[in-house]
Amino acid sequence: MSTPSDPVTRDASPVPFAGPRVSLYSDEFAADPLRAYGEMRSRYGSLVPVELAPGVPATLVVGYRAALRILNDPDHFPSDPRIWQQSVSADCPVLPVLQWRPAAPRNSGADHERYRGATTSALDGVNLHALQGVVERTAVSLINTFCSRGSADLVGEYAAPLAFEIVNAILGCPPQISRKAAAATAAIFDGVDAGEANRMFDEAVLELVRLKHTEPGDDITTRLWRDAGRFDEFEMMHQVLALYGVGMGPLPGLVINSLRLILSDDRFGEGVLGGAKSTRDAVDEVLFTDPPLPNASVTYPRHPVLIDGTWLPAHQPVVISLTGCNNDPDIGGGYRAGNRAHLAWGAGPHACPAKSLAYLIAQSAVEQLLDALPEVELAVAADELIWRPGALHRTLAELPVVFPPSPPLNIP
């Protein structure tokens, strides 16, 4: 007999969903996802038929309790996408993000434990006090490039380069390799020959991996090498690539979304600057309502599985909507001060292992900017800000601000 924590499975495939699926890649969805999640829940319940890209079906989980069941059941819901990716075209726009790699997020079982254990150990070796100093120096150096101008785009001129520099620092990436990775990253985001740009980026990361094999240091890449025989060179490259992926996507997104909240919401703008609320309060509000990875923790059922009265097809993506689940009315919905029970860091065996580092970097980056430019404000109305479309991220294309020009700061 099945129980609520034991999903029903069967060998035969259920009848495919026949109705229209909700698009997660439209501009309309990107503009107001909270409204969209509410409408999905009203129409479908906790499990929603969606498209991640044209012709790419998936199930989006917007129920908090259903999400926890799935996240804590890797036997029924493994994260290995290899069977699924055989069914999509090579030019599928979400394939580069979801495709299999020899790293913890895209593996299950013993391979996941091996990759996850090494990554966690390497991250745990980061000196948080030293990292705080790196963030502060990097932030001030970037602020100095635009503080005398009186205006800036905090996406392209602050959050993105700051996150990239911090990730390079903790990976032990020297400037000559960092410049190659930065050029490849710029080409990727500009859409200039994405295939060639990805090849350039892989080459830069491989160069870093080889360097740290012969010239070790006090950094994550060296610690990943430390267990002799644990990884081959290809696996090592993908451990580092996975960390770069976090640094170039969710991390700057968390900084930007937190700054947007503080600059557009009086509860936090006046509260943080006046001392009534902490930067951590603003960051946690974002993690509840507007996390940079709104739809993540993708799994692929080995067999058709029945959850909450809905059959989930075998090998079709099941995507946890972290934002939708955090705002599920069944658990109260919305943010409550001091409550950090959101799913933005995931749950179960694939929960984010870099949580403490991400909190430190995001909080420090926000605080440095507000301390240096206390009169900063949005250059446009909050509802005129443009969100980048996409099913798997939630971030602004730009965050234009203005402030009274000020002289450069002393770098600590």
Coordinates of C-alpha atoms in Angstrom, one line a residue:
M1 CA 0.0 0.0 0.0
S2 CA 1.3 3.4 -0.9
T3 CA 1.6 6.3 1.5
P4 CA 1.8 10.1 0.9
S5 CA 5.6 9.8 1.0
D6 CA 5.7 6.7 -1.3
P7 CA 4.6 7.7 -4.8
V8 CA 2.8 5.2 -7.0
T9 CA 4.7 4.0 -10.0
R10 CA 3.8 1.9 -13.0
D11 CA 5.7 0.5 -16.0
A12 CA 3.2 1.7 -18.7
S13 CA 3.4 5.3 -19.8
P14 CA 0.4 7.4 -18.9
V15 CA -1.6 9.2 -21.6
P16 CA 0.4 12.4 -22.5
F17 CA -1.1 15.7 -21.4
A18 CA -3.2 16.9 -24.4
G19 CA -4.1 20.5 -23.5
P20 CA -2.1 23.7 -24.0
R21 CA 1.0 23.9 -21.8
V22 CA 2.0 27.1 -19.9
S23 CA 5.0 28.8 -21.6
L24 CA 7.8 29.6 -19.2
Y25 CA 9.9 31.4 -21.8
S26 CA 7.5 34.2 -22.8
D27 CA 8.1 37.9 -22.1
E28 CA 4.7 37.9 -20.3
F29 CA 5.8 35.2 -17.9
A30 CA 9.1 37.0 -17.2
A31 CA 7.3 40.3 -16.5
D32 CA 5.0 38.9 -13.7
P33 CA 5.8 35.4 -12.7
L34 CA 4.2 35.6 -9.3
R35 CA 0.8 36.2 -10.9
A36 CA 1.5 33.4 -13.4
Y37 CA 2.3 30.9 -10.6
G38 CA -0.9 31.9 -8.8
E39 CA -3.0 31.3 -12.0
M40 CA -1.2 28.0 -12.6
R41 CA -2.0 26.8 -9.1
S42 CA -5.7 27.8 -9.4
R43 CA -6.0 26.0 -12.7
Y44 CA -3.9 22.9 -12.2
G45 CA -3.1 22.5 -8.5
S46 CA 0.4 21.6 -7.4
L47 CA 1.7 20.1 -10.7
V48 CA 1.5 22.2 -13.8
P49 CA 2.1 21.2 -17.5
V50 CA 4.6 23.6 -18.9
E51 CA 7.0 24.2 -21.8
L52 CA 10.6 25.1 -21.0
A53 CA 11.2 26.1 -24.6
P54 CA 9.1 25.6 -27.7
G55 CA 8.3 21.9 -28.0
V56 CA 10.1 21.0 -24.7
P57 CA 7.4 19.7 -22.2
A58 CA 8.0 19.5 -18.5
T59 CA 6.0 19.5 -15.2
L60 CA 6.4 22.5 -12.9
V61 CA 5.9 21.8 -9.2
V62 CA 4.3 24.8 -7.4
G63 CA 3.2 23.0 -4.3
Y64 CA 5.6 23.2 -1.3
R65 CA 4.8 19.8 0.1
A66 CA 4.9 18.0 -3.2
A67 CA 8.3 19.6 -3.8
L68 CA 9.7 18.3 -0.6
R69 CA 8.5 14.8 -1.4
I70 CA 10.2 14.9 -4.8
L71 CA 13.4 16.6 -3.6
N72 CA 13.9 14.0 -0.8
D73 CA 13.2 11.0 -3.0
P74 CA 16.1 10.6 -5.4
D75 CA 15.3 6.9 -6.0
H76 CA 12.1 7.8 -7.8
F77 CA 13.3 11.3 -9.0
P78 CA 17.0 11.1 -10.1
S79 CA 18.7 14.1 -11.5
D80 CA 20.5 12.4 -14.4
P81 CA 19.1 13.8 -17.7
R82 CA 20.9 11.5 -20.2
I83 CA 17.8 9.6 -21.4
W84 CA 15.7 12.8 -21.7
Q85 CA 18.4 14.7 -23.6
Q86 CA 18.3 12.1 -26.4
S87 CA 14.7 13.3 -27.1
V88 CA 15.6 16.9 -27.7
S89 CA 17.3 18.6 -30.6
A90 CA 20.9 19.7 -30.4
D91 CA 19.9 23.4 -30.7
C92 CA 17.3 23.2 -27.9
P93 CA 17.8 26.5 -25.9
V94 CA 17.6 24.9 -22.5
L95 CA 19.9 21.9 -23.3
P96 CA 23.2 23.7 -22.5
V97 CA 21.8 24.3 -18.9
L98 CA 20.2 20.9 -18.4
Q99 CA 22.4 18.5 -20.3
W100 CA 24.4 15.9 -18.4
R101 CA 27.8 16.7 -17.1
P102 CA 30.1 14.8 -14.8
A103 CA 29.2 17.0 -11.8
A104 CA 27.0 16.6 -8.7
P105 CA 23.9 18.6 -10.0
R106 CA 23.4 16.2 -13.0
N107 CA 24.1 12.8 -11.4
S108 CA 22.5 10.5 -8.9
G109 CA 23.6 7.6 -6.6
A110 CA 27.3 6.9 -6.1
D111 CA 28.5 9.3 -8.8
H112 CA 26.5 12.1 -7.2
E113 CA 28.0 11.3 -3.8
R114 CA 31.5 11.3 -5.2
Y115 CA 31.1 14.7 -6.9
R116 CA 29.1 16.2 -4.1
G117 CA 31.6 15.1 -1.4
A118 CA 34.6 16.6 -3.2
T119 CA 32.8 19.9 -3.9
T120 CA 31.5 20.3 -0.4
S121 CA 35.0 19.6 1.1
A122 CA 36.6 22.1 -1.3
L123 CA 34.0 24.8 -0.5
D124 CA 34.3 24.1 3.3
G125 CA 38.0 25.0 3.0
V126 CA 37.3 28.6 2.0
N127 CA 38.4 31.1 4.7
L128 CA 35.3 33.2 5.2
H129 CA 37.2 36.0 6.9
A130 CA 39.6 36.3 4.0
L131 CA 36.7 36.0 1.5
Q132 CA 35.0 39.0 3.2
G133 CA 38.1 41.1 2.5
V134 CA 38.2 40.0 -1.1
V135 CA 34.6 41.0 -1.6
E136 CA 35.1 44.4 0.0
R137 CA 38.2 45.2 -2.1
T138 CA 36.6 44.0 -5.3
A139 CA 33.4 45.9 -4.6
V140 CA 35.2 49.2 -3.8
S141 CA 37.4 48.8 -6.9
L142 CA 34.3 48.4 -9.1
I143 CA 32.4 51.3 -7.4
N144 CA 35.4 53.5 -8.1
T145 CA 35.0 53.0 -11.9
F146 CA 31.6 54.8 -11.8
C147 CA 31.2 56.7 -8.6
S148 CA 32.4 60.0 -10.0
R149 CA 30.0 59.7 -13.0
G150 CA 26.7 59.8 -11.0
S151 CA 25.1 56.9 -12.8
A152 CA 25.7 53.2 -13.4
D153 CA 24.2 50.0 -14.6
L154 CA 24.5 47.8 -11.5
V155 CA 24.2 44.6 -13.6
G156 CA 27.0 45.1 -16.1
E157 CA 29.2 47.4 -14.0
Y158 CA 28.8 45.9 -10.5
A159 CA 27.1 42.6 -9.8
A160 CA 28.2 40.6 -12.8
P161 CA 31.9 41.5 -12.7
L162 CA 32.0 41.3 -8.9
A163 CA 30.7 37.8 -8.9
F164 CA 33.1 36.8 -11.7
E165 CA 36.1 38.2 -9.8
I166 CA 35.1 36.5 -6.5
V167 CA 34.7 33.1 -8.2
N168 CA 38.1 33.5 -9.9
A169 CA 39.6 34.4 -6.5
I170 CA 38.3 31.4 -4.6
L171 CA 39.1 29.1 -7.6
G172 CA 42.7 30.4 -7.6
C173 CA 42.4 31.6 -11.2
P174 CA 45.3 33.9 -12.2
P175 CA 44.7 37.0 -14.3
Q176 CA 46.0 35.6 -17.6
I177 CA 43.5 32.8 -17.5
S178 CA 40.7 34.9 -16.0
R179 CA 41.0 37.3 -19.0
K180 CA 40.4 34.4 -21.4
A181 CA 37.4 33.2 -19.4
A182 CA 36.0 36.7 -19.2
A183 CA 36.3 37.2 -23.0
A184 CA 34.5 33.9 -23.6
T185 CA 31.8 34.8 -21.0
A186 CA 31.2 38.1 -22.7
A187 CA 30.8 36.3 -26.1
I188 CA 28.4 33.8 -24.5
F189 CA 26.1 36.5 -23.1
D190 CA 26.3 38.6 -26.3
G191 CA 25.2 35.6 -28.4
V192 CA 28.3 35.8 -30.6
D193 CA 29.0 32.3 -31.9
A194 CA 27.9 30.5 -28.7
G195 CA 29.5 27.3 -29.8
E196 CA 32.9 28.9 -30.2
A197 CA 32.5 30.9 -27.0
N198 CA 31.7 27.8 -25.0
R199 CA 34.8 26.1 -26.5
M200 CA 37.0 29.1 -25.5
F201 CA 35.6 29.0 -22.0
D202 CA 36.2 25.2 -21.7
E203 CA 39.8 25.8 -22.8
A204 CA 40.3 28.5 -20.2
V205 CA 38.9 26.3 -17.4
L206 CA 41.0 23.3 -18.6
E207 CA 44.1 25.6 -18.5
L208 CA 43.3 26.5 -14.9
V209 CA 42.8 22.8 -13.9
R210 CA 46.2 21.9 -15.4
L211 CA 47.9 24.8 -13.8
K212 CA 46.6 23.8 -10.3
H213 CA 47.7 20.3 -10.8
T214 CA 51.3 21.4 -11.2
E215 CA 51.2 24.6 -9.1
P216 CA 48.8 24.0 -6.2
G217 CA 47.6 26.8 -3.9
D218 CA 45.1 27.6 -1.2
D219 CA 42.0 27.5 -3.4
I220 CA 39.1 25.4 -4.4
T221 CA 40.6 24.0 -7.6
T222 CA 43.6 22.7 -5.7
R223 CA 41.4 21.1 -3.0
L224 CA 39.4 19.3 -5.7
W225 CA 42.7 17.8 -7.0
R226 CA 43.8 16.9 -3.5
D227 CA 42.3 13.4 -3.4
A228 CA 44.6 11.5 -5.7
G229 CA 42.8 9.5 -8.3
R230 CA 39.3 10.9 -7.4
F231 CA 38.9 12.7 -10.8
D232 CA 40.3 12.6 -14.2
E233 CA 41.0 15.8 -16.0
F234 CA 37.7 15.9 -17.8
E235 CA 35.8 15.4 -14.5
M236 CA 37.9 18.1 -12.9
M237 CA 37.1 20.6 -15.6
H238 CA 33.4 20.0 -15.1
Q239 CA 33.6 20.5 -11.3
V240 CA 35.2 23.9 -11.9
L241 CA 32.7 24.7 -14.7
A242 CA 29.8 24.0 -12.3
L243 CA 31.2 26.5 -9.9
Y244 CA 31.7 29.1 -12.6
G245 CA 28.1 28.5 -13.6
V246 CA 26.9 29.5 -10.1
G247 CA 29.2 32.5 -10.1
M248 CA 28.0 33.8 -13.4
G249 CA 24.3 33.2 -12.9
P250 CA 22.6 32.9 -9.5
L251 CA 25.2 34.8 -7.5
P252 CA 25.0 38.1 -9.4
G253 CA 21.3 37.6 -9.7
L254 CA 20.9 37.4 -5.9
V255 CA 22.9 40.7 -5.5
I256 CA 20.9 42.4 -8.2
N257 CA 17.5 41.2 -7.0
S258 CA 18.4 42.3 -3.5
L259 CA 19.5 45.8 -4.6
R260 CA 16.3 46.1 -6.7
L261 CA 14.2 45.3 -3.7
I262 CA 16.0 47.8 -1.4
L263 CA 15.8 50.6 -4.1
S264 CA 12.1 50.0 -5.0
D265 CA 10.4 48.9 -1.7
D266 CA 10.2 51.4 1.1
R267 CA 10.0 48.6 3.7
F268 CA 13.6 47.7 2.9
G269 CA 15.0 50.9 1.4
E270 CA 14.2 53.0 4.5
G271 CA 14.6 50.0 6.8
V272 CA 18.1 48.9 5.7
L273 CA 19.5 52.4 5.4
G274 CA 17.9 53.4 8.7
G275 CA 19.0 50.3 10.5
A276 CA 15.5 49.0 11.2
K277 CA 16.1 46.0 8.9
S278 CA 19.3 44.2 8.0
T279 CA 20.7 43.4 4.6
R280 CA 20.1 39.8 5.5
D281 CA 16.4 40.5 5.8
A282 CA 16.4 41.9 2.2
V283 CA 18.3 39.0 0.9
D284 CA 15.9 36.5 2.5
E285 CA 12.9 38.3 1.2
V286 CA 14.4 37.9 -2.3
L287 CA 15.1 34.3 -1.7
F288 CA 11.4 33.8 -0.7
T289 CA 9.7 35.9 -3.4
D290 CA 12.2 36.5 -6.3
P291 CA 15.1 34.1 -6.1
P292 CA 17.6 34.2 -9.0
L293 CA 16.9 30.5 -9.7
P294 CA 13.1 30.5 -9.6
N295 CA 12.7 27.1 -11.3
A296 CA 15.5 24.6 -10.5
S297 CA 16.2 21.2 -9.0
V298 CA 15.3 19.4 -12.2
T299 CA 14.6 15.6 -11.9
Y300 CA 13.7 12.9 -14.4
P301 CA 11.4 10.1 -13.1
R302 CA 12.7 6.6 -13.9
H303 CA 9.1 5.4 -14.3
P304 CA 5.8 7.1 -14.5
V305 CA 5.0 8.4 -11.0
L306 CA 1.7 9.4 -9.5
I307 CA 1.9 12.5 -7.3
D308 CA -1.1 14.5 -6.0
G309 CA -3.4 12.8 -8.6
T310 CA -1.1 13.6 -11.6
W311 CA 0.9 11.1 -13.5
L312 CA 4.4 12.3 -14.2
P313 CA 5.9 10.8 -17.4
A314 CA 9.1 8.8 -17.3
H315 CA 12.3 10.7 -18.3
Q316 CA 10.4 14.0 -18.7
P317 CA 11.7 17.0 -16.7
V318 CA 10.1 17.7 -13.3
V319 CA 11.1 21.2 -12.4
I320 CA 10.7 22.5 -8.8
S321 CA 9.4 26.1 -8.9
L322 CA 11.2 27.5 -5.9
T323 CA 9.3 30.7 -6.2
G324 CA 5.9 29.0 -6.7
C325 CA 6.5 26.7 -3.7
N326 CA 7.7 29.4 -1.4
N327 CA 4.5 31.3 -2.1
D328 CA 2.2 28.3 -1.8
P329 CA -0.9 29.4 0.3
D330 CA -1.0 26.0 1.9
I331 CA 2.1 26.9 3.9
G332 CA 1.0 30.5 4.6
G333 CA 2.6 32.1 1.5
G334 CA 4.8 35.1 1.3
Y335 CA 7.7 36.2 3.5
R336 CA 7.7 36.5 7.3
A337 CA 10.5 38.3 9.0
G338 CA 13.0 35.9 10.5
N339 CA 11.6 32.9 8.5
R340 CA 14.2 31.3 6.3
A341 CA 12.3 28.1 5.5
H342 CA 12.2 28.9 1.8
L343 CA 13.3 26.4 -0.9
A344 CA 15.7 28.8 -2.7
W345 CA 18.7 26.7 -1.6
G346 CA 16.9 23.5 -2.6
A347 CA 16.4 20.5 -0.3
G348 CA 17.5 16.9 0.0
P349 CA 20.7 15.5 -1.4
H350 CA 21.0 18.3 -4.0
A351 CA 20.6 21.2 -1.6
C352 CA 23.1 24.0 -2.4
P353 CA 26.5 23.3 -0.7
A354 CA 27.6 27.0 -1.1
K355 CA 24.9 28.6 1.0
S356 CA 27.1 30.3 3.6
L357 CA 29.5 31.6 0.9
A358 CA 26.6 33.0 -1.2
Y359 CA 25.0 34.7 1.8
L360 CA 28.4 36.3 2.7
I361 CA 29.1 37.5 -0.8
A362 CA 25.6 38.9 -1.5
Q363 CA 25.2 40.7 1.8
S364 CA 28.7 42.2 1.6
A365 CA 28.2 43.3 -2.0
V366 CA 24.9 45.0 -1.2
E367 CA 26.3 46.7 1.9
Q368 CA 29.4 48.0 0.2
L369 CA 27.4 49.6 -2.6
L370 CA 24.9 51.2 -0.1
D371 CA 27.7 52.4 2.2
A372 CA 29.6 54.0 -0.7
L373 CA 26.5 55.5 -2.4
P374 CA 23.9 56.0 0.3
E375 CA 21.8 58.3 -1.9
V376 CA 21.6 55.9 -4.8
E377 CA 18.2 55.5 -6.4
L378 CA 16.6 53.9 -9.5
A379 CA 17.1 55.9 -12.7
V380 CA 13.7 54.6 -14.0
A381 CA 10.4 53.5 -12.4
A382 CA 10.5 50.0 -10.9
D383 CA 7.9 48.8 -13.3
E384 CA 10.0 49.9 -16.2
L385 CA 12.8 47.6 -15.3
I386 CA 13.2 44.8 -17.9
W387 CA 13.6 41.2 -16.8
R388 CA 15.5 38.7 -19.0
P389 CA 13.1 36.1 -20.4
G390 CA 13.8 32.5 -19.6
A391 CA 12.3 29.6 -17.7
L392 CA 15.3 28.8 -15.4
H393 CA 16.5 32.3 -14.2
R394 CA 15.1 35.5 -12.8
T395 CA 17.3 38.4 -13.3
L396 CA 17.2 41.9 -14.7
A397 CA 18.7 42.9 -18.0
E398 CA 19.9 46.1 -16.5
L399 CA 19.6 48.0 -13.1
P400 CA 20.2 51.7 -14.0
V401 CA 20.7 53.9 -11.0
V402 CA 21.7 57.5 -10.3
F403 CA 23.4 59.2 -7.3
P404 CA 25.3 62.3 -6.4
P405 CA 28.8 62.0 -8.0
S406 CA 31.5 61.2 -5.4
P407 CA 35.3 60.8 -5.4
P408 CA 36.9 57.4 -5.5
L409 CA 37.1 55.4 -2.3
N410 CA 40.2 54.1 -0.6
I411 CA 40.5 50.4 -1.3
P412 CA 40.8 48.5 2.0

